[in-house]
Coordinates of C-alpha atoms in Angstrom, one line a residue:
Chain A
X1017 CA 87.7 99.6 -127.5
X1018 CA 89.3 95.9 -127.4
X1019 CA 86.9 93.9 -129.4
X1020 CA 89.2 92.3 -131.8
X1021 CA 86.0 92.2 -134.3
X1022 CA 86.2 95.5 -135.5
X1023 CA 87.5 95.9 -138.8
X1024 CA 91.3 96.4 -138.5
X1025 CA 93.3 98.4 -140.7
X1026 CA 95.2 96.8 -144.2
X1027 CA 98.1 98.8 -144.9
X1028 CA 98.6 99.6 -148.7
X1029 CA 101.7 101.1 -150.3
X1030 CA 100.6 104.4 -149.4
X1031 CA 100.0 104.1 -145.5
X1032 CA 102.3 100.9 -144.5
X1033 CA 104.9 103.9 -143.2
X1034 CA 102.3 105.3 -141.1
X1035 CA 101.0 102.0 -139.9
X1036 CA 104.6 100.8 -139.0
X1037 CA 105.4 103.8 -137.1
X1038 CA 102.2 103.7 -135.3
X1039 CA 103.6 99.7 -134.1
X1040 CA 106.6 101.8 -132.9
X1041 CA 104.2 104.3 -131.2
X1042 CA 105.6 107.1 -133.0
X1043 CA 102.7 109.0 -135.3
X1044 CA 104.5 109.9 -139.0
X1045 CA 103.3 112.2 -141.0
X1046 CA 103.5 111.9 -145.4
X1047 CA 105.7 115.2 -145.9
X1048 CA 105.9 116.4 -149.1
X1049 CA 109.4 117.2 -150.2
X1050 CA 108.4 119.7 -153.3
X1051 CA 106.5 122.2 -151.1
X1052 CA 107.2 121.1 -147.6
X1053 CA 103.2 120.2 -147.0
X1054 CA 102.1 117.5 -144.3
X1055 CA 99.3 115.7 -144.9
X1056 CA 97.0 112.9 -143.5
X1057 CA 96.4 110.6 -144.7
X1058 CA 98.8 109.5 -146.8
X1059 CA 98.5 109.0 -150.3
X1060 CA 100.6 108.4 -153.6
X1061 CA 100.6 112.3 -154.4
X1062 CA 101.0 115.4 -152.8
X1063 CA 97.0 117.1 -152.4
X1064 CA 98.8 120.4 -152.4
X1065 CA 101.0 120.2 -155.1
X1066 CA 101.0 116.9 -156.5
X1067 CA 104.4 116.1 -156.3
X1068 CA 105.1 112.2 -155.5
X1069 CA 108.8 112.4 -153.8
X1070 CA 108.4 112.7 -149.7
X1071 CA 109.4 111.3 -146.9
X1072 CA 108.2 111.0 -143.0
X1073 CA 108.5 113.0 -140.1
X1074 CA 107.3 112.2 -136.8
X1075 CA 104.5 114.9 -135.4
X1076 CA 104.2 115.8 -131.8
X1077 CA 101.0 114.0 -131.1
X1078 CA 99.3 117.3 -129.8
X1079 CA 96.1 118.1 -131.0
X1080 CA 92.9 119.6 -130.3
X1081 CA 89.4 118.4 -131.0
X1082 CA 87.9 119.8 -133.9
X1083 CA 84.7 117.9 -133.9
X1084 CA 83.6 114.9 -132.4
X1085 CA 80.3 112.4 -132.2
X1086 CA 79.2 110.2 -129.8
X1087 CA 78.2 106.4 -131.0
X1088 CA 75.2 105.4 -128.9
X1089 CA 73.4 103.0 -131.4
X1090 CA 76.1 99.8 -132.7
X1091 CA 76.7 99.8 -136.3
X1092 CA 77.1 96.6 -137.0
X1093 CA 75.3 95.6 -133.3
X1094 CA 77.5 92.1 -133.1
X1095 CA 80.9 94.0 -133.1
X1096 CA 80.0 97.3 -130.9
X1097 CA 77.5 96.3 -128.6
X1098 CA 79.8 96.2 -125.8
X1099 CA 81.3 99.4 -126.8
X1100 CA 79.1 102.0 -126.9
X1101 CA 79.1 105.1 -126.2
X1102 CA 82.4 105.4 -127.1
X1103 CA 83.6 108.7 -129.2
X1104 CA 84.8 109.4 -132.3
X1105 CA 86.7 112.8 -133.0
X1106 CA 88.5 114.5 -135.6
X1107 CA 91.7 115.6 -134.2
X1108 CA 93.8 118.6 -136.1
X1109 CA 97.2 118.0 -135.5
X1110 CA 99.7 120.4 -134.1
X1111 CA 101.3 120.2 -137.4
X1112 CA 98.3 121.0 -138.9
X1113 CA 96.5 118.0 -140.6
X1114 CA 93.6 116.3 -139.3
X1115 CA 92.9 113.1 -138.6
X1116 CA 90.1 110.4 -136.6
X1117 CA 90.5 108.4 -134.0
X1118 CA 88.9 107.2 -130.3
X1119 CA 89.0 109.9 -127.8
X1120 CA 89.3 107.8 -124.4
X1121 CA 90.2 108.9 -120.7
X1122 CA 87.2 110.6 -120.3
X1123 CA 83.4 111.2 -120.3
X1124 CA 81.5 111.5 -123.5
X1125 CA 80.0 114.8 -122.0
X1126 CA 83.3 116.2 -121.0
X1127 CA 84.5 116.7 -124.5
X1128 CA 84.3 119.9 -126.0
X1129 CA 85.9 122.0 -128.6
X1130 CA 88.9 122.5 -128.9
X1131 CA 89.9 120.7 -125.9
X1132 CA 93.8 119.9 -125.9
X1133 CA 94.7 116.1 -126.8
X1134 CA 97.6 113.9 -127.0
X1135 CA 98.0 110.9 -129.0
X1136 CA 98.7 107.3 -127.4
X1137 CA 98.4 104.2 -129.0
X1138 CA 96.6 100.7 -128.9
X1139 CA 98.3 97.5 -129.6
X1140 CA 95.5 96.3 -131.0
X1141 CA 97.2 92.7 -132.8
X1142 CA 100.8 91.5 -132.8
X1143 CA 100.6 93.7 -136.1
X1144 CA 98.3 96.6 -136.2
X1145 CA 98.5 99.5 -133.6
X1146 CA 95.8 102.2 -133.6
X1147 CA 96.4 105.7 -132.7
X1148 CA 93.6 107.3 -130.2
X1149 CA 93.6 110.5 -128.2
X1150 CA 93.3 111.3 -124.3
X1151 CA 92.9 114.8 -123.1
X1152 CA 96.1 116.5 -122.2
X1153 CA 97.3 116.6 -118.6
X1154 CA 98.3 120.5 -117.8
X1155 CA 101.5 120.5 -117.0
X1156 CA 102.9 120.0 -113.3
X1157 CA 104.2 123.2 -112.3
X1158 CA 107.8 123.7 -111.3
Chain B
X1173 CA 77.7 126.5 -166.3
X1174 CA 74.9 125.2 -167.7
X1175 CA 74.0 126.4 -171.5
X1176 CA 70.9 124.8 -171.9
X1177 CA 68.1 126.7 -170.2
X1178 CA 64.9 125.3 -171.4
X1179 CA 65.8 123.3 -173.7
X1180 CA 65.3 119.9 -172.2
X1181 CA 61.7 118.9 -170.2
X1182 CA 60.8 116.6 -168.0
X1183 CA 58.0 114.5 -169.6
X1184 CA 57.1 112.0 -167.5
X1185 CA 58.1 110.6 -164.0
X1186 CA 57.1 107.1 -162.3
X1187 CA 57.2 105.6 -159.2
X1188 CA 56.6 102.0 -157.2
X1189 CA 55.2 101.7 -153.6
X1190 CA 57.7 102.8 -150.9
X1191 CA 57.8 100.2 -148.4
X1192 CA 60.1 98.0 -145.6
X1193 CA 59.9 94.8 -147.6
X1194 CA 59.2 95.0 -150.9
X1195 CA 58.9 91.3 -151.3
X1196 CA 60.1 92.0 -155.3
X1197 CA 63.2 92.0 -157.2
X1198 CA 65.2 95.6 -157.6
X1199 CA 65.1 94.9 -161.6
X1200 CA 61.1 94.6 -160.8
X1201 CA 60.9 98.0 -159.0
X1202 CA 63.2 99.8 -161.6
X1203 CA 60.8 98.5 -164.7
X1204 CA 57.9 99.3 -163.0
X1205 CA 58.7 102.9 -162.0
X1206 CA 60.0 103.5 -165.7
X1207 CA 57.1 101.6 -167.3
X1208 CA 55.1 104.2 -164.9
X1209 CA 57.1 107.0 -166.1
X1210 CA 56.3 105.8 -169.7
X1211 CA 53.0 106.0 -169.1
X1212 CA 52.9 109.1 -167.4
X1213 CA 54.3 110.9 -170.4
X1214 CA 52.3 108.9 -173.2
X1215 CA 55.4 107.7 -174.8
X1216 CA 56.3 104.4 -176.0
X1217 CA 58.8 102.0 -175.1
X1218 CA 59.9 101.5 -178.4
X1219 CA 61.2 105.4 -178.2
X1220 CA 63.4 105.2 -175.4
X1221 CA 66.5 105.2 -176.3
X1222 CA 68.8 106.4 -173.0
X1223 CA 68.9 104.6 -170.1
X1224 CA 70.9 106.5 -166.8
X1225 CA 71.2 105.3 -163.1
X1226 CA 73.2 105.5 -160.3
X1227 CA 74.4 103.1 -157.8
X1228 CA 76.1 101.7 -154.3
X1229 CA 76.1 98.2 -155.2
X1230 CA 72.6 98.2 -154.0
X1231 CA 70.7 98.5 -157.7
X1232 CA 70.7 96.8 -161.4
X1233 CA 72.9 98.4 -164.4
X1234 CA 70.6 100.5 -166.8
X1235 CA 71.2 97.9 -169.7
X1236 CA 69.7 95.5 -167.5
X1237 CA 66.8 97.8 -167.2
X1238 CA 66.8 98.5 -171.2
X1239 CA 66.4 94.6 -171.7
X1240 CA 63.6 94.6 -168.8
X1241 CA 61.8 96.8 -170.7
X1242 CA 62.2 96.0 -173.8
X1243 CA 63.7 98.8 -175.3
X1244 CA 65.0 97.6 -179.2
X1245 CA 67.3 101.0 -179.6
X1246 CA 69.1 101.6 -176.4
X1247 CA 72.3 103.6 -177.5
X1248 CA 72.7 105.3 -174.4
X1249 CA 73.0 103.0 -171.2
X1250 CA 74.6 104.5 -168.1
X1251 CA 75.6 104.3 -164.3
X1252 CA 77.3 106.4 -161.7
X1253 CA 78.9 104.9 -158.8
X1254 CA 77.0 107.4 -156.6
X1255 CA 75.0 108.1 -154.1
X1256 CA 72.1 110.7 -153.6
X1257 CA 74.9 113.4 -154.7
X1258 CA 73.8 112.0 -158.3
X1259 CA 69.9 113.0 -158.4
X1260 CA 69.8 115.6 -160.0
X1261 CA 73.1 115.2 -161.7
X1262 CA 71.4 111.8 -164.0
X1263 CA 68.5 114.5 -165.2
X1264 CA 71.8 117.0 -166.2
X1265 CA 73.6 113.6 -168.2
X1266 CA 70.3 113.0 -169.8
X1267 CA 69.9 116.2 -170.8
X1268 CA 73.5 116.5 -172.1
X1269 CA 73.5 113.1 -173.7
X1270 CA 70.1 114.2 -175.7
X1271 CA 72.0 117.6 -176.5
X1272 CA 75.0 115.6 -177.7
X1273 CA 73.0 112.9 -179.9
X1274 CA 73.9 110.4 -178.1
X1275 CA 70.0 109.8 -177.1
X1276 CA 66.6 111.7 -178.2
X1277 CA 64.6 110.3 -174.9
X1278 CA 66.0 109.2 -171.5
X1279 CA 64.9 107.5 -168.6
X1280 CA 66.5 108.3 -165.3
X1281 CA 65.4 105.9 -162.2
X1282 CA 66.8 104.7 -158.6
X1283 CA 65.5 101.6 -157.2
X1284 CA 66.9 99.6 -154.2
X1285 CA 65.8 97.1 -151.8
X1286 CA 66.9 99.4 -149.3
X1287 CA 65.6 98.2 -146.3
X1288 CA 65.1 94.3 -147.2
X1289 CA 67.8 94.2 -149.0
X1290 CA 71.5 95.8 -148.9
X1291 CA 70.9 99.0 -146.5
X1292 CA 73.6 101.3 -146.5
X1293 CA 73.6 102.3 -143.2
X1294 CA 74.1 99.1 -142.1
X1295 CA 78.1 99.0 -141.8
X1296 CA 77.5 95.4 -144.0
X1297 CA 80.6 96.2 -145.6
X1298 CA 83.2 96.1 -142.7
X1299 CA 86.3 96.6 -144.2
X1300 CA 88.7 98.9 -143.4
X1301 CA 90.9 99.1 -146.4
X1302 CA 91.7 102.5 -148.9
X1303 CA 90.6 105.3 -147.4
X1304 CA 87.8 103.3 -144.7
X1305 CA 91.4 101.9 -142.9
X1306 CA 91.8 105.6 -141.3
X1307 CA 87.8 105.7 -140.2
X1308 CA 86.5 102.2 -139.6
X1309 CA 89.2 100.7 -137.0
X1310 CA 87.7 103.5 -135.3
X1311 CA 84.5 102.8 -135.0
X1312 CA 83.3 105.4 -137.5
X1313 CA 81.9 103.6 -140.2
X1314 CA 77.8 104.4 -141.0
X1315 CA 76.5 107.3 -143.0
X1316 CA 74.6 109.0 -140.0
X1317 CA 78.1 108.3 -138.0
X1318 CA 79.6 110.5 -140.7
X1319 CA 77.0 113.2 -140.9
X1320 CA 77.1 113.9 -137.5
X1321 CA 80.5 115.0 -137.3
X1322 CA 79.4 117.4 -139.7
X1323 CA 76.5 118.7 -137.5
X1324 CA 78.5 119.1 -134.6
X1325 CA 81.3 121.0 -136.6
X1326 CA 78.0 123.2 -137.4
X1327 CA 76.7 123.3 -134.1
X1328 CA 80.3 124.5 -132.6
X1329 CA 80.8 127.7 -135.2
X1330 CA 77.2 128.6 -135.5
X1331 CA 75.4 127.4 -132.3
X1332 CA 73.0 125.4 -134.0
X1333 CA 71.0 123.7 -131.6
X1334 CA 68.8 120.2 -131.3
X1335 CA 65.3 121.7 -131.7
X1336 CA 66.4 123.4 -134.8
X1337 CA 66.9 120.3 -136.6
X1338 CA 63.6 119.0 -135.1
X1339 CA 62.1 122.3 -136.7
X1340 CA 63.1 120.4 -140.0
X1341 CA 62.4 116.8 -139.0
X1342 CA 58.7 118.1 -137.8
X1343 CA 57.9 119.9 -140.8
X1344 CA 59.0 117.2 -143.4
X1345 CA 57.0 114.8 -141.6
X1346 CA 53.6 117.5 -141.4
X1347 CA 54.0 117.6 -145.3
X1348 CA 54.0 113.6 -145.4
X1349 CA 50.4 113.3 -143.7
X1350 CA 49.3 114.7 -146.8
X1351 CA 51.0 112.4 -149.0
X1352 CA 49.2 108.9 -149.5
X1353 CA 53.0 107.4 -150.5
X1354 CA 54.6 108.7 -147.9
X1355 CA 56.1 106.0 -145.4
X1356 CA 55.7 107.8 -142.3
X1357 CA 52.7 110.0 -142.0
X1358 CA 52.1 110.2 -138.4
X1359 CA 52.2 113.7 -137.3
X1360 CA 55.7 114.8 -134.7
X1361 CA 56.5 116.9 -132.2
X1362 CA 59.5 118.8 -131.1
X1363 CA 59.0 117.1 -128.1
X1364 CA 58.9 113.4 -129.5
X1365 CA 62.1 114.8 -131.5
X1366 CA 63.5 115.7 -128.2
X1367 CA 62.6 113.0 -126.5
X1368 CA 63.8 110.2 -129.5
X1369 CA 66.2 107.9 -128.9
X1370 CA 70.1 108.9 -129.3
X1371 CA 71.5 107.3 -132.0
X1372 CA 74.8 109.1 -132.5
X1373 CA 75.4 112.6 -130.7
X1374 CA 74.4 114.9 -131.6
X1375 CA 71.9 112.8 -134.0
X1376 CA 68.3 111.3 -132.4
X1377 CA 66.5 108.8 -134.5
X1378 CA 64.3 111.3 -135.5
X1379 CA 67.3 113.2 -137.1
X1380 CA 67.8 110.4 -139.6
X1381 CA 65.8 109.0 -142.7
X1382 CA 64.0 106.3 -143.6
X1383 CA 65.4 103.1 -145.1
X1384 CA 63.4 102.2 -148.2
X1385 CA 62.1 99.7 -151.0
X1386 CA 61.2 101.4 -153.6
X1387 CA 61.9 102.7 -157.1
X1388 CA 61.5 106.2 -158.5
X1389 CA 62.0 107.1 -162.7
X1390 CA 62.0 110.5 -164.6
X1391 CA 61.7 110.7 -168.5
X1392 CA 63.9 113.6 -170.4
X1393 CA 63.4 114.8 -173.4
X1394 CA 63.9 117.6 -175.6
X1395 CA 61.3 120.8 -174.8
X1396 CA 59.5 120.7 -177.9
X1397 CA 59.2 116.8 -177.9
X1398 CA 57.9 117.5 -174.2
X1399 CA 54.8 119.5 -175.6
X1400 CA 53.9 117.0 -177.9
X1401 CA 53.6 114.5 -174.7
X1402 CA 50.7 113.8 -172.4
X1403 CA 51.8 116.0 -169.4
X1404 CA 52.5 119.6 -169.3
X1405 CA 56.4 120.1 -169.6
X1406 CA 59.0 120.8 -166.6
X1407 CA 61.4 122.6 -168.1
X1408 CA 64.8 122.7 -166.9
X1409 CA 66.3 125.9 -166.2
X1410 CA 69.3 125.2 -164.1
X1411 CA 71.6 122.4 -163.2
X1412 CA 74.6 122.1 -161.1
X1413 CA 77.1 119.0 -159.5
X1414 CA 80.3 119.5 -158.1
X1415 CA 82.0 119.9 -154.7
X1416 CA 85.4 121.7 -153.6
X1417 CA 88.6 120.6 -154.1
X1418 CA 89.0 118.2 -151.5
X1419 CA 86.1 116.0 -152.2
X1420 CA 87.7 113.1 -150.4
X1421 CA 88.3 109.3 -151.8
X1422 CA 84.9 108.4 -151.3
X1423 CA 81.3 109.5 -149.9
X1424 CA 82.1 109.2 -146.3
X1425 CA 85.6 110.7 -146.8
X1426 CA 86.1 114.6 -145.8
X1427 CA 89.2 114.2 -143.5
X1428 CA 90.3 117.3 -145.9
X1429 CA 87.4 118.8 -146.1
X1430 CA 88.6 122.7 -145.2
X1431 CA 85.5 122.9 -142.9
X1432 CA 82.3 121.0 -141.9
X1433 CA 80.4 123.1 -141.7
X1434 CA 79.2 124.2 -145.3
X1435 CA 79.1 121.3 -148.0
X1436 CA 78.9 121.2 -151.6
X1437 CA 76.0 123.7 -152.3
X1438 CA 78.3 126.4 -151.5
X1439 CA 80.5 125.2 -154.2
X1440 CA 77.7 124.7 -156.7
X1441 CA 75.4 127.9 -156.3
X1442 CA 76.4 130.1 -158.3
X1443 CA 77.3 128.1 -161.0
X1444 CA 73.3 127.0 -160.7
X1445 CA 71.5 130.1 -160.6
X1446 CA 73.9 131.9 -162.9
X1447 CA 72.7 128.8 -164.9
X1448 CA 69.1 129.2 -164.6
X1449 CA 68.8 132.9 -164.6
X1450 CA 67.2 133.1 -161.3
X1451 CA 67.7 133.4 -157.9
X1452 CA 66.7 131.7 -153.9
X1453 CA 64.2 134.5 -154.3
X1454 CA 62.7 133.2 -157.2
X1455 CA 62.1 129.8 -155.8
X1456 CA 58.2 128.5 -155.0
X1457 CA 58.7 125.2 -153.4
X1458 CA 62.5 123.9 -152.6
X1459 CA 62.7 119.8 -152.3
X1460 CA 66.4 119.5 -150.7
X1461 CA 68.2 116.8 -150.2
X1462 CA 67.1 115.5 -146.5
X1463 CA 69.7 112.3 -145.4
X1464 CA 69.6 114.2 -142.0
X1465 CA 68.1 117.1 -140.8
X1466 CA 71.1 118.7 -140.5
X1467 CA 71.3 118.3 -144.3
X1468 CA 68.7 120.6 -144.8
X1469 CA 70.1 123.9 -142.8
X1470 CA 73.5 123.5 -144.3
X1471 CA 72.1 123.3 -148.3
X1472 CA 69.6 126.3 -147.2
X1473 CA 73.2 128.4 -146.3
X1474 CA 75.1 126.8 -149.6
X1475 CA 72.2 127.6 -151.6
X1476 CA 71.8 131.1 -150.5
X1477 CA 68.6 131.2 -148.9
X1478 CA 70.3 132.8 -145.4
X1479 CA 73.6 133.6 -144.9
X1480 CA 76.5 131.0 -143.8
X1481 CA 75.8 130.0 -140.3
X1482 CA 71.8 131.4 -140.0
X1483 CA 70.2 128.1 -141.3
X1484 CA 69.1 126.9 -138.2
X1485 CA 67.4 130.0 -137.2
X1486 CA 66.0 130.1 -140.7
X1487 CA 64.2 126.5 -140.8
X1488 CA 62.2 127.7 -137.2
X1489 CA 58.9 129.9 -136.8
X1490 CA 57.3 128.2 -140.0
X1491 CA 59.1 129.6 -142.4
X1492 CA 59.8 126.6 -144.4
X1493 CA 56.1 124.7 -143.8
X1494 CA 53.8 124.6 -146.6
X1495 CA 52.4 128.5 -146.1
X1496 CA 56.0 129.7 -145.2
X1497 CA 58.3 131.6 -146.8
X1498 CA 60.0 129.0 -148.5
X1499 CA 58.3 125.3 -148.4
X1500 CA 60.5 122.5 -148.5
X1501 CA 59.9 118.9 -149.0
X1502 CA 56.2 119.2 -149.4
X1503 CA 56.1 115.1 -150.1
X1504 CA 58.0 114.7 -146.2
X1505 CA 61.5 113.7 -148.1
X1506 CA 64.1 111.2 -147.4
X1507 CA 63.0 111.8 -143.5
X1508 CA 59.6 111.0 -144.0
X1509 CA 58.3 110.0 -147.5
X1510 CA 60.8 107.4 -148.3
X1511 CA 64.7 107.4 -149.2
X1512 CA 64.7 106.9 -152.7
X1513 CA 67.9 108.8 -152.7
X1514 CA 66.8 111.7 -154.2
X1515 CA 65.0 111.2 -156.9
X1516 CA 61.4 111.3 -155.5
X1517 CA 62.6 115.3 -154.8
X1518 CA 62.6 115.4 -158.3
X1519 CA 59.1 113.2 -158.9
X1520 CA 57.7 115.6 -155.7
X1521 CA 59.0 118.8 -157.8
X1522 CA 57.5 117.7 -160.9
X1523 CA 54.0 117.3 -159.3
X1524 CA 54.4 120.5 -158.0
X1525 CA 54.9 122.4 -161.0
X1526 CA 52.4 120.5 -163.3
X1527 CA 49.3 121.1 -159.8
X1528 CA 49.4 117.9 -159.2
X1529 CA 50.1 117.4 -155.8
X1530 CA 46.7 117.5 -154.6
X1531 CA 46.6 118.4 -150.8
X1532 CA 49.9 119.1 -150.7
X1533 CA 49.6 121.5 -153.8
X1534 CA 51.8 124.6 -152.9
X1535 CA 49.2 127.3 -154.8
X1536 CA 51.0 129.2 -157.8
X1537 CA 53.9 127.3 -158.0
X1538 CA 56.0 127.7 -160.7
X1539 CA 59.7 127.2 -159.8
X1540 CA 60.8 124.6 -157.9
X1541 CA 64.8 123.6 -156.7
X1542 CA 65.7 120.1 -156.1
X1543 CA 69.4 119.3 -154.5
X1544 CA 70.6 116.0 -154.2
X1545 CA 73.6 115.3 -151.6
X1546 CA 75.2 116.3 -148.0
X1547 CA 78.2 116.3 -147.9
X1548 CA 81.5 117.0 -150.3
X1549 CA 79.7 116.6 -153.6
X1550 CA 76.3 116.9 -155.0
X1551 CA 73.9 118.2 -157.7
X1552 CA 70.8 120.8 -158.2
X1553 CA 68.4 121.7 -160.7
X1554 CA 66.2 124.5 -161.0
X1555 CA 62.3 123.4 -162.9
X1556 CA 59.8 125.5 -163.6
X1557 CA 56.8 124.9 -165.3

């Protein structure tokens, strides 16, 4: 996922946060500050409550697939021809929202749910980073 | 919950030629499926006075339809920014409106070049800005992209497997050999389902519907008026929109979604049949809303025709072809008779309950249920005849 065509992310008031910790490879979470909710994606309001004041915590980047498709046929052809298959999943986040993004590291067939995943990230431009997932490493024993 | 059990009808419905390249304007194909409409019922122009649509940037305002026709006392000209979650729900506004005084007779259409023209599954729009900047930098952008997150959310919890949606995509496409409109009437397999091209796991071509040109219309108006009309009445029982509380920014949007695998009919059932005063068992032929197979198994579960999760078993073994238990889509639907986004449910419905569906005639049918969306919001109504 390189092609530079692909339609590329314009930060609002709402996500630039996100966006700009995603440049810093760190993946921020909205956190309400009312009830203590975190929630993806970000928006003016809290969805639980509806409170406006919040801030940003950083989440672990853990995850597990919660459902996922496989893009075989390019919508639109010019800009993902050279892509396919690639994956699309929605990841829920150890801190409990979801989100999309690329799974990558590893066959389209090989997915499955709730497999374990960990967020990296894509420089995509000088500006916009994009989060995507690869499936977690177990850990080296000790 | 709906308070107006037979008091509104459905006079008169209208259609154009479904077809790839209409080689006409959309204002042409909406006129000409009202003007048909008209006709059907035996009502003049000159009495119209409501005008209701819905739209994705793909169609022509309802006051541009009003002047096309002609109409000198349009008080009454509307349009949803929607999708096929608004089918059913324009026959509900009409209905309301009429109820209100805001209109005595109403003309509900949908007409799109949808294949020659803007086609919605087409990405066209590739911009990743409001909610579409935290799915299209991904690469999730089309409709049957979107859906089939949903199936495979279904597939996980329930085990719903491939050949159960073809179960739906062959028997929507048996009903359409009957149907002389119908855009695809060449007879399927589960094997040419299996064997169809992969467009977007866990989605085959076969999975998906049609594009189309083409313009469907549907006249309301108030029961009694109804009987006065040409046709015999289809009167509305029941009707239903609404979703959950996380229907997302947009259509595509369910990143909140609690889970994917139920949709909006779960949220909208009871609220329908408490409505209408009857029940799934009550139903004679069921036209629901078919963007994707998958659409179909999931509205089946919402809509309380099996329980949560059973859907796929439910739509094998015949149950839902023409001398099932339940027949659905007797025209062939979005997936086979043409994707007028919904509203040709309703036109199929109507024929149905008046006999008029020739070889496809479903024998004794007097209550029909038409649903109109997939995914976070949608609408229903309940006709009988």
């Amino acid at each position: 996922m390189s092609n530079h065509a692909r339609p590329l992310p314009e930060p609002d008031a709402d996500s630039a946060p996100y966006w700009q910790g995603c440049r810093e490879h760190r993946l921020l979470l909205r956190r309400c500050t009312d009830c203590g909710g975190v929630q993806f994606p970000p928006g003016p309001r809290c969805p639980d409550c509806g409170a406006r004041t919040h801030d940003w915590v950083e989440a672990s980047g853990r995850g597990w697939v919660f459902s996922w498709i496989v893009v075989h046929h390019p919508v639109p052809r010019e800009v993902y021809q050279d892509e396919v298959p690639y994956v699309v999943a929605l990841i829920e986040l150890a801190e409990g929202p979801r989100l999309a993004a690329n799974i990558v590291g590893c066959e389209p067939a090989a997915i499955s749910a709730g497999m374990a995943v960990t967020v990296e990230f894509e420089d995509v431009t000088e500006q916009i980073t994009l989060p995507r997932f690869r499936p977690t490493q177990p850990a080296t024993p000790t | 919950m709906w308070s107006l059990r037979d008091k509104y009808a459905i006079a008169g419905v209208g259609y154009t030629e479904y077809s790839s390249k209409s080689g006409v304007t959309v204002l042409d194909l909406a006129t000409r499926a009202c003007g048909n409409a008209l006709a059907d019922a035996g009502l003049g122009a000159d009495q119209v006075d409501g005008v209701i649509s819905y739209t994705f940037n793909d169609s022509v305002p309802a006051m541009a339809v009003a002047t096309g026709l002609g109409l000198p006392g349009a008080r009454y000209a509307v349009d949803y920014q929607a999708g096929g979650n608004a089918a059913n729900l324009v026959i509900q506004a009409a209905a309301a409106a009429i109820e209100a005084g805001l209109a005595e007779n109403v003309l509900c259409y949908r007409a799109m070049n949808g294949r020659s023209g803007f086609r919605l599954g087409g990405g066209r729009e590739l911009t990743a800005r409001g909610i579409t900047q935290h799915t299209a930098p991904h690469g999730w952008i089309s409709y049957p992209q979107a859906m089939a997150m949903w199936c495979r959310r279904h597939m996980i919890r329930h085990g719903t497997t491939s050949a159960q949606l073809g179960a739906v995509a062959v028997t929507c496409r048996d009903n359409a050999a009957l149907n002389e409109r119908a855009m695809m009437r060449q007879p399927i397999t589960l094997a040419d389902h299996r064997n169809a091209r992969m467009i977007v796991e866990p989605f085959r071509l076969l999975d998906i519907c049609l594009e189309s040109d083409g313009a469907c219309a549907v006249l309301v108006t108030g029961a009694e008026r109804a009987r006065d009309l040409r046709q015999r009445p289809v009167y509305i029982l029941g009707a239903a929109y609404g979703g959950g509380p996380n229907q997302g920014d947009d259509l595509f949007d369910a990143i909140r979604w609690p889970d994917h695998d139920h949709n909006y009919s779960r949220y909208i059932a009871d609220d329908l049949w408490r409505g209408a005063g009857v029940g799934p068992r009550d139903v004679d032929v069921a036209e629901i809303y078919d963007c994707f197979t998958y659409s179909v198994i999931v509205q089946l579960e919402g809509f309380g025709f099996c329980p949560p999760g059973e859907g796929g078993g439910f739509v094998q073994d015949g149950r839902i072809a023409r001398d099932g238990e339940l027949p659905i889509n007797t025209h062939g639907g979005l997936l086979s008779e043409a994707y007028i986004h919904g509203l040709n449910h309703v036109v199929e419905a109507v024929e149905q309950l008046r006999g008029q569906a020739g070889p496809r005639q479903i024998d004794g049918a007097e209550i029909a249920l038409t649903t109109a969306g997939a995914m976070t919001c949608g609408s229903a109504l309940v006709l009988r005849n």
